[in-house]
Short mmCIF file of C-alpha atoms and ligand atoms in Angstrom, two decimals:
data_model
loop_
_atom_site.label_atom_id
_atom_site.label_comp_id
_atom_site.label_asym_id
_atom_site.label_seq_id
_atom_site.Cartn_x
_atom_site.Cartn_y
_atom_site.Cartn_z
CA MET A 1 75.11 44.05 12.49
CA ASN A 2 75.15 40.37 13.57
CA LYS A 3 72.14 41.00 15.77
CA LEU A 4 70.32 42.56 12.81
CA ILE A 5 71.06 39.54 10.64
CA ILE A 6 69.84 37.17 13.37
CA PHE A 7 66.69 39.29 13.84
CA LEU A 8 65.88 39.42 10.09
CA SER A 9 66.47 35.72 9.56
CA THR A 10 64.22 34.90 12.55
CA ILE A 11 61.42 37.03 11.03
CA PHE A 12 61.93 35.30 7.65
CA ALA A 13 61.80 31.85 9.26
CA ILE A 14 58.56 32.73 11.08
CA MET A 15 57.00 33.98 7.82
CA LEU A 16 57.99 30.81 5.98
CA LEU A 17 56.58 28.62 8.74
CA SER A 18 53.26 30.45 8.84
CA VAL A 19 52.84 30.23 5.05
CA SER A 20 53.47 26.51 5.07
CA CYS A 21 51.11 26.00 8.05
CA LYS A 22 48.34 27.92 6.30
CA LYS A 23 48.83 25.78 3.24
CA ASN A 24 48.41 22.65 5.36
CA ILE A 25 45.29 24.00 7.04
CA ASP A 26 43.85 24.99 3.66
CA THR A 27 44.40 21.56 2.21
CA VAL A 28 42.69 19.95 5.16
CA GLN A 29 39.73 22.29 5.35
CA ASN A 30 39.19 22.80 1.63
CA PRO A 31 40.26 19.60 -0.04
CA LYS A 32 40.53 19.73 -3.80
CA PRO A 33 37.29 18.55 -5.41
CA ASP A 34 37.53 14.87 -6.25
CA ASN A 35 36.34 14.73 -9.84
CA SER A 36 36.19 10.95 -9.83
CA THR A 37 32.99 10.99 -7.68
CA PRO A 38 30.72 13.75 -9.03
CA PHE A 39 28.21 15.26 -6.61
CA VAL A 40 24.76 13.73 -7.16
CA PRO A 41 21.87 15.55 -5.50
CA GLU A 42 19.58 13.28 -3.49
CA GLN A 43 16.79 11.95 -5.66
CA THR A 44 13.28 11.61 -4.37
CA LEU A 45 10.31 9.72 -5.76
CA LYS A 46 8.33 12.77 -6.78
CA GLU A 47 11.27 14.18 -8.73
CA LYS A 48 11.76 10.95 -10.63
CA ALA A 49 8.18 9.75 -11.10
CA PRO A 50 6.75 10.10 -14.62
CA PHE A 51 3.24 10.20 -13.11
CA PRO A 52 1.80 11.36 -9.76
CA ILE A 53 3.07 9.36 -6.81
CA GLY A 54 0.98 9.40 -3.66
CA ALA A 55 0.44 8.11 -0.16
CA SER A 56 -2.66 7.78 1.94
CA ILE A 57 -2.32 9.76 5.14
CA ASP A 58 -3.94 10.49 8.45
CA PRO A 59 -3.90 13.71 10.48
CA THR A 60 -2.65 12.24 13.75
CA HIS A 61 0.62 11.08 12.23
CA LEU A 62 0.94 14.31 10.30
CA LYS A 63 0.70 16.35 13.49
CA THR A 64 2.74 14.22 15.85
CA ASN A 65 5.40 12.56 13.74
CA LEU A 66 7.96 14.82 12.14
CA ARG A 67 9.70 12.05 10.22
CA TYR A 68 6.39 10.96 8.70
CA LYS A 69 5.67 14.52 7.68
CA ASN A 70 9.13 15.10 6.22
CA VAL A 71 9.10 11.93 4.13
CA LEU A 72 5.64 12.81 2.89
CA ILE A 73 6.69 16.32 1.91
CA LYS A 74 9.91 15.20 0.27
CA GLU A 75 8.85 12.06 -1.56
CA PHE A 76 5.19 12.31 -2.63
CA ASN A 77 3.16 14.75 -4.72
CA SER A 78 -0.33 13.33 -4.22
CA ILE A 79 -2.31 12.35 -1.13
CA THR A 80 -5.44 10.35 -0.34
CA PRO A 81 -7.05 10.72 3.10
CA GLU A 82 -6.90 7.16 4.44
CA ASN A 83 -10.08 7.42 6.53
CA MET A 84 -11.09 11.03 7.12
CA MET A 85 -13.40 11.43 4.13
CA LYS A 86 -15.32 8.22 4.80
CA MET A 87 -18.97 8.58 5.72
CA ASN A 88 -18.59 7.75 9.42
CA MET A 89 -16.06 10.57 9.76
CA ILE A 90 -17.65 13.19 7.55
CA GLN A 91 -21.35 12.75 8.36
CA PRO A 92 -21.32 11.32 11.90
CA ALA A 93 -24.97 12.27 12.51
CA PRO A 94 -27.84 12.92 10.09
CA ASN A 95 -27.09 16.11 8.19
CA ARG A 96 -24.22 17.00 10.51
CA PHE A 97 -21.20 17.24 8.25
CA ASP A 98 -17.85 17.47 10.00
CA TYR A 99 -14.89 18.30 7.76
CA THR A 100 -12.46 19.18 10.56
CA LYS A 101 -10.10 16.21 10.21
CA ALA A 102 -10.37 15.94 6.45
CA ASP A 103 -9.62 19.64 6.14
CA GLU A 104 -6.41 19.27 8.12
CA LEU A 105 -5.19 16.99 5.32
CA VAL A 106 -6.66 19.10 2.53
CA ASN A 107 -5.10 22.31 3.88
CA PHE A 108 -1.73 20.64 4.31
CA ALA A 109 -1.87 19.34 0.73
CA ILE A 110 -2.92 22.69 -0.72
CA GLN A 111 -0.15 24.47 1.13
CA ASP A 112 2.41 21.94 -0.03
CA LYS A 113 0.98 21.91 -3.58
CA LYS A 114 0.09 18.25 -3.52
CA ARG A 115 -2.72 16.73 -5.50
CA ILE A 116 -5.66 15.46 -3.43
CA HIS A 117 -7.64 12.32 -4.23
CA GLY A 118 -10.93 11.98 -2.34
CA HIS A 119 -11.80 8.60 -0.81
CA ALA A 120 -14.57 7.32 -0.61
CA LEU A 121 -18.13 8.62 -1.01
CA ILE A 122 -20.15 5.40 -1.12
CA TRP A 123 -18.87 2.23 0.55
CA HIS A 124 -20.63 -0.49 2.53
CA GLU A 125 -17.97 -0.20 5.26
CA SER A 126 -17.02 2.70 7.56
CA LEU A 127 -20.69 3.65 7.79
CA PRO A 128 -21.96 5.74 10.69
CA THR A 129 -24.29 3.78 12.98
CA TRP A 130 -27.16 6.12 12.16
CA VAL A 131 -27.02 4.91 8.54
CA GLN A 132 -26.76 1.27 9.58
CA ASN A 133 -29.90 1.74 11.69
CA PHE A 134 -31.71 4.07 9.32
CA GLN A 135 -35.40 3.26 8.83
CA GLY A 136 -37.04 4.78 5.79
CA ASP A 137 -38.68 4.02 2.49
CA SER A 138 -36.78 3.97 -0.79
CA LEU A 139 -37.34 7.70 -1.27
CA ALA A 140 -35.83 8.48 2.14
CA TRP A 141 -32.84 6.25 1.35
CA GLU A 142 -32.36 7.89 -2.02
CA ASN A 143 -32.45 11.28 -0.38
CA LEU A 144 -29.88 10.29 2.24
CA PHE A 145 -27.62 8.85 -0.47
CA LYS A 146 -27.89 11.84 -2.81
CA THR A 147 -27.52 14.41 -0.01
CA HIS A 148 -24.35 12.79 1.25
CA ILE A 149 -22.71 12.68 -2.17
CA GLN A 150 -23.73 16.16 -3.24
CA THR A 151 -22.95 17.91 0.05
CA VAL A 152 -19.44 16.46 0.31
CA VAL A 153 -18.55 16.80 -3.38
CA GLY A 154 -19.94 20.35 -3.36
CA TYR A 155 -17.94 21.28 -0.26
CA TYR A 156 -14.67 20.19 -1.89
CA LYS A 157 -15.49 21.49 -5.35
CA GLY A 158 -12.37 22.91 -7.01
CA LYS A 159 -9.97 21.47 -4.42
CA LEU A 160 -9.76 17.79 -5.35
CA ALA A 161 -8.43 16.14 -8.51
CA GLY A 162 -10.60 13.05 -8.19
CA TRP A 163 -13.06 11.12 -6.04
CA ASP A 164 -13.58 7.44 -5.40
CA VAL A 165 -17.32 7.70 -5.89
CA VAL A 166 -18.17 4.06 -5.28
CA ASN A 167 -15.85 1.69 -3.45
CA GLU A 168 -16.01 -2.13 -3.62
CA ALA A 169 -19.49 -2.65 -5.08
CA ILE A 170 -18.55 -6.03 -6.57
CA GLY A 171 -18.23 -9.07 -4.32
CA ASN A 172 -15.37 -11.55 -4.44
CA ASP A 173 -17.71 -13.99 -6.21
CA GLY A 174 -18.18 -11.43 -8.99
CA GLY A 175 -21.68 -10.68 -7.71
CA THR A 176 -23.23 -7.45 -6.53
CA ARG A 177 -23.11 -7.91 -2.73
CA ASN A 178 -26.85 -8.23 -2.42
CA ASP A 179 -26.96 -10.05 0.90
CA ASN A 180 -26.81 -9.48 4.65
CA THR A 181 -23.39 -11.01 5.25
CA ASN A 182 -20.34 -8.86 5.79
CA GLN A 183 -19.87 -9.22 2.03
CA GLY A 184 -23.20 -7.48 1.50
CA SER A 185 -23.85 -3.82 0.81
CA ILE A 186 -26.59 -1.84 2.47
CA TRP A 187 -26.61 0.48 -0.56
CA ARG A 188 -27.33 -2.37 -2.94
CA ARG A 189 -30.11 -3.71 -0.73
CA LYS A 190 -31.81 -0.37 -0.10
CA LEU A 191 -31.29 1.31 -3.46
CA GLY A 192 -31.13 -1.51 -6.02
CA ALA A 193 -28.21 -2.49 -8.26
CA ASP A 194 -28.21 0.71 -10.25
CA TYR A 195 -27.23 2.84 -7.25
CA VAL A 196 -23.70 2.79 -8.69
CA ALA A 197 -24.77 4.72 -11.80
CA ARG A 198 -26.80 7.21 -9.76
CA ALA A 199 -23.86 7.87 -7.42
CA PHE A 200 -21.80 8.97 -10.43
CA LEU A 201 -24.62 11.13 -11.80
CA TYR A 202 -25.11 12.87 -8.45
CA ALA A 203 -21.38 13.45 -8.03
CA ARG A 204 -21.11 14.96 -11.51
CA GLN A 205 -24.01 17.34 -10.80
CA ALA A 206 -22.16 18.63 -7.74
CA ASP A 207 -18.81 19.17 -9.49
CA PRO A 208 -18.50 19.21 -13.29
CA ASP A 209 -14.72 18.98 -13.27
CA VAL A 210 -13.55 16.51 -10.62
CA LEU A 211 -12.53 13.08 -11.97
CA LEU A 212 -14.88 10.30 -10.88
CA PHE A 213 -13.50 6.83 -10.06
CA TYR A 214 -14.81 3.37 -9.36
CA ASN A 215 -12.39 1.72 -6.88
CA ASP A 216 -12.04 -1.98 -5.97
CA TYR A 217 -9.58 -4.68 -4.91
CA GLY A 218 -8.52 -8.17 -5.95
CA GLN A 219 -8.56 -7.68 -9.73
CA GLU A 220 -5.06 -9.19 -10.00
CA SER A 221 -5.93 -12.46 -8.25
CA ASN A 222 -9.62 -12.92 -9.08
CA PRO A 223 -10.36 -12.96 -12.83
CA LYS A 224 -14.08 -13.40 -12.26
CA LYS A 225 -14.23 -10.28 -10.12
CA LEU A 226 -12.02 -8.42 -12.61
CA GLN A 227 -14.47 -9.23 -15.42
CA ALA A 228 -17.45 -8.19 -13.29
CA ILE A 229 -15.77 -4.83 -12.60
CA ILE A 230 -14.92 -4.32 -16.27
CA SER A 231 -18.52 -5.16 -17.28
CA LEU A 232 -19.86 -2.74 -14.69
CA VAL A 233 -17.78 0.19 -15.91
CA GLN A 234 -18.34 -0.66 -19.57
CA ASP A 235 -22.06 -0.61 -18.95
CA LEU A 236 -21.73 2.81 -17.26
CA LYS A 237 -19.75 4.13 -20.21
CA ARG A 238 -22.23 2.75 -22.75
CA ARG A 239 -25.03 4.58 -20.95
CA ASN A 240 -23.02 7.83 -20.81
CA ILE A 241 -22.85 7.75 -17.04
CA PRO A 242 -19.99 10.11 -16.11
CA ILE A 243 -17.07 7.92 -15.02
CA ASP A 244 -13.45 8.92 -15.60
CA GLY A 245 -11.32 6.39 -13.83
CA LEU A 246 -10.79 2.98 -12.38
CA GLY A 247 -8.93 2.37 -9.12
CA LEU A 248 -7.08 -0.90 -8.61
CA GLN A 249 -6.28 -0.99 -4.90
CA MET A 250 -3.44 -3.52 -5.33
CA HIS A 251 -3.28 -4.90 -1.78
CA ILE A 252 -1.01 -7.76 -2.79
CA ASP A 253 1.86 -9.83 -1.43
CA ILE A 254 5.23 -11.06 -2.59
CA ASN A 255 3.65 -14.23 -4.00
CA THR A 256 0.98 -12.53 -6.14
CA SER A 257 1.29 -13.70 -9.73
CA GLU A 258 2.89 -11.29 -12.18
CA ALA A 259 0.66 -12.59 -14.95
CA GLY A 260 -2.41 -11.73 -12.86
CA ILE A 261 -1.16 -8.20 -12.23
CA ASN A 262 -0.35 -7.60 -15.90
CA TYR A 263 -3.70 -9.01 -17.01
CA ALA A 264 -5.67 -6.86 -14.55
CA ILE A 265 -3.87 -3.73 -15.74
CA GLN A 266 -4.27 -4.60 -19.43
CA GLU A 267 -7.98 -5.35 -19.15
CA SER A 268 -8.56 -2.17 -17.13
CA VAL A 269 -6.67 -0.08 -19.70
CA LYS A 270 -9.00 -1.34 -22.44
CA THR A 271 -11.91 0.54 -20.83
CA GLY A 272 -10.19 3.78 -21.88
CA LEU A 273 -10.55 5.10 -18.31
CA LYS A 274 -7.78 6.65 -16.26
CA ILE A 275 -6.08 4.00 -14.15
CA HIS A 276 -5.14 4.60 -10.52
CA ILE A 277 -3.17 2.04 -8.55
CA SER A 278 -4.90 3.46 -5.57
CA GLU A 279 -3.83 1.67 -2.36
CA ILE A 280 -0.72 -0.39 -3.02
CA ASP A 281 0.99 -2.40 -0.33
CA ILE A 282 2.96 -5.60 -0.84
CA ALA A 283 2.83 -7.87 2.20
CA LEU A 284 5.84 -10.04 2.81
CA ASN A 285 4.35 -12.13 5.59
CA PRO A 286 0.90 -13.05 4.26
CA SER A 287 0.76 -16.22 6.37
CA ASN A 288 1.31 -14.08 9.49
CA SER A 289 4.12 -16.16 10.92
CA THR A 290 6.14 -14.90 13.87
CA LEU A 291 8.64 -12.51 12.37
CA GLU A 292 10.54 -9.86 14.26
CA LYS A 293 12.05 -8.37 11.21
CA PRO A 294 11.99 -9.25 7.53
CA THR A 295 14.77 -11.38 6.11
CA ALA A 296 17.00 -10.02 3.36
CA GLU A 297 15.40 -12.49 0.96
CA MET A 298 11.88 -11.23 1.75
CA LEU A 299 12.98 -7.63 1.28
CA GLU A 300 14.53 -8.51 -2.05
CA ARG A 301 11.39 -10.27 -3.26
CA GLN A 302 9.36 -7.27 -2.15
CA ARG A 303 11.72 -4.95 -4.07
CA GLN A 304 11.25 -7.05 -7.19
CA LYS A 305 7.47 -7.00 -6.87
CA TYR A 306 7.29 -3.22 -6.40
CA LEU A 307 9.59 -2.84 -9.41
CA MET A 308 7.40 -5.18 -11.44
CA VAL A 309 4.14 -3.36 -10.61
CA VAL A 310 5.55 0.11 -11.25
CA ARG A 311 7.16 -0.97 -14.50
CA ALA A 312 3.95 -2.69 -15.66
CA TYR A 313 1.98 0.46 -14.86
CA LYS A 314 4.44 2.64 -16.77
CA ASN A 315 4.62 0.35 -19.79
CA LEU A 316 1.06 -0.93 -20.06
CA VAL A 317 -0.92 2.22 -19.24
CA PRO A 318 -0.83 4.88 -21.97
CA LYS A 319 0.35 8.27 -20.70
CA ALA A 320 -3.09 9.87 -21.03
CA GLN A 321 -4.59 7.17 -18.80
CA GLN A 322 -1.94 7.39 -16.05
CA TYR A 323 -3.53 8.93 -12.96
CA GLY A 324 -0.72 7.66 -10.75
CA ILE A 325 0.22 5.22 -8.03
CA THR A 326 -0.71 5.66 -4.37
CA GLN A 327 0.81 3.67 -1.50
CA TRP A 328 -1.48 2.89 1.47
CA ASN A 329 0.15 5.03 4.19
CA VAL A 330 3.80 6.03 4.60
CA GLY A 331 5.94 3.76 6.81
CA ASP A 332 5.64 0.07 7.74
CA ALA A 333 4.49 0.92 11.27
CA ASP A 334 1.52 2.91 9.92
CA SER A 335 0.07 0.22 7.68
CA TRP A 336 -3.55 -0.90 8.09
CA ILE A 337 -2.29 -4.50 7.76
CA ARG A 338 -0.96 -4.14 11.31
CA SER A 339 -3.68 -2.02 12.87
CA TYR A 340 -6.79 -3.29 11.07
CA LEU A 341 -5.96 -6.75 9.72
CA LYS A 342 -3.86 -7.44 12.84
CA ARG A 343 -1.08 -9.06 10.86
CA ASN A 344 2.58 -8.65 11.54
CA ASP A 345 3.94 -7.25 8.30
CA PHE A 346 6.27 -4.78 6.59
CA PRO A 347 4.40 -3.98 3.40
CA LEU A 348 5.54 -0.50 2.37
CA ILE A 349 8.60 1.23 0.92
CA PHE A 350 9.68 3.05 4.10
CA ASP A 351 10.55 1.10 7.23
CA VAL A 352 9.40 1.79 10.80
CA ASN A 353 11.99 4.60 11.06
CA TYR A 354 10.95 6.09 7.70
CA ASP A 355 14.20 4.99 6.11
CA ARG A 356 14.13 3.80 2.51
CA LYS A 357 13.79 0.05 2.05
CA PRO A 358 14.97 -2.02 -0.92
CA SER A 359 11.37 -1.72 -2.16
CA TYR A 360 11.84 2.06 -2.36
CA TYR A 361 14.65 1.52 -4.85
CA GLY A 362 12.46 -0.96 -6.72
CA VAL A 363 9.92 1.81 -7.26
CA LEU A 364 12.62 4.24 -8.40
CA GLU A 365 13.92 1.69 -10.87
CA GLY A 366 10.42 1.05 -12.15
CA PHE A 367 10.12 4.72 -13.15
CA LYS A 368 13.02 4.44 -15.63
C1 XIL B 1 -8.82 0.93 5.65
C2 XIL B 1 -7.94 1.83 6.49
O1 XIL B 1 -6.62 1.72 6.06
C3 XIL B 1 -8.06 1.48 7.94
O2 XIL B 1 -7.34 2.40 8.74
C4 XIL B 1 -9.53 1.49 8.35
O3 XIL B 1 -9.65 1.11 9.67
C5 XIL B 1 -10.34 0.59 7.44
O4 XIL B 1 -10.15 0.97 6.10
N1 XIL B 1 -9.91 -0.74 0.99
C6 XIL B 1 -10.20 0.59 1.05
C7 XIL B 1 -9.69 1.41 2.16
O5 XIL B 1 -10.80 1.13 0.10
O6 XIL B 1 -10.55 2.45 2.51
C8 XIL B 1 -9.39 0.56 3.36
O7 XIL B 1 -8.78 1.40 4.33
C9 XIL B 1 -8.51 -0.61 2.99
C10 XIL B 1 -9.20 -1.48 2.00
#
């Protein structure tokens, strides 16, 4: 009898112990939800943006850099090929059109349901050497010009939302770039000033639906150039030349005047065209001083400037005219300011590791 009692009480003790152990394990593995800190799903730019938010991209990064690709997929809903639709890439030899690289970007964007903005049909830079050396009368030049526009626009018909038809036709002096300096445009010299209007007409003939943009830089810091651009597009509109939008590249820096930015946006809005902030980057080291990494103060000023631009765009551009904002590439290491302008800078909203910078949060705040 005693033995039985000892046996039963041992079993009971073991049962009690195992229940209490399980309880402990449960509390550790499945802690009670803490209602004081509600779960907030991660927010990305494209989920929060009240208008399309884009980045310019290139196929090499897209193929070789997984972080670049992931940030692009997660954060942006619009893309602009940074270089692959420029004339030197797409028509490297007379009448030899090569869409291979551009199509890598277009196919990626279609698959990922991103909007595509074409850039740029007619520009005095990024020309193939055969165009720079081309010898021909005005008819031959006109034919070359028209064929390029209509072949490329026709090829992408139905796939693109918009095209930068003419890029940077106005000089920094407000003039028309009719000279042989590096400020000059071969198109202006060979085709006459009204080539801009004809470029839009040819593009419209090749695709009745794609939005057609005039794209330029410096409007925010050069009022004379801003007025020349506005006069140019107003003249096109008056003559019923098909133009739908105006691109303000917005390559600025942390010192660029707010008043200048607001004024450029306001004056552009008055044209009634869609407004695209088409290539934004905000340099924080415009004087190119030795700088291993940005100071906290620089990053904060950059955050404020991104916030200011995005807020101005949201508040000053009526909804129907908002085509969106595009950043010029994805992470600081990819910026043309480093590779092309050879300046040491950190101008974007993702750092060299594709982590979000203070400027990223400035953009998010600007959406509100
Ligand atoms: C730049 C690209 O970012 C560089 O990679 C390239 O070497 C030169 O062109 N204005 C424009 C863009 O409209 O096409 C330019 O892009 C930057 C200035």
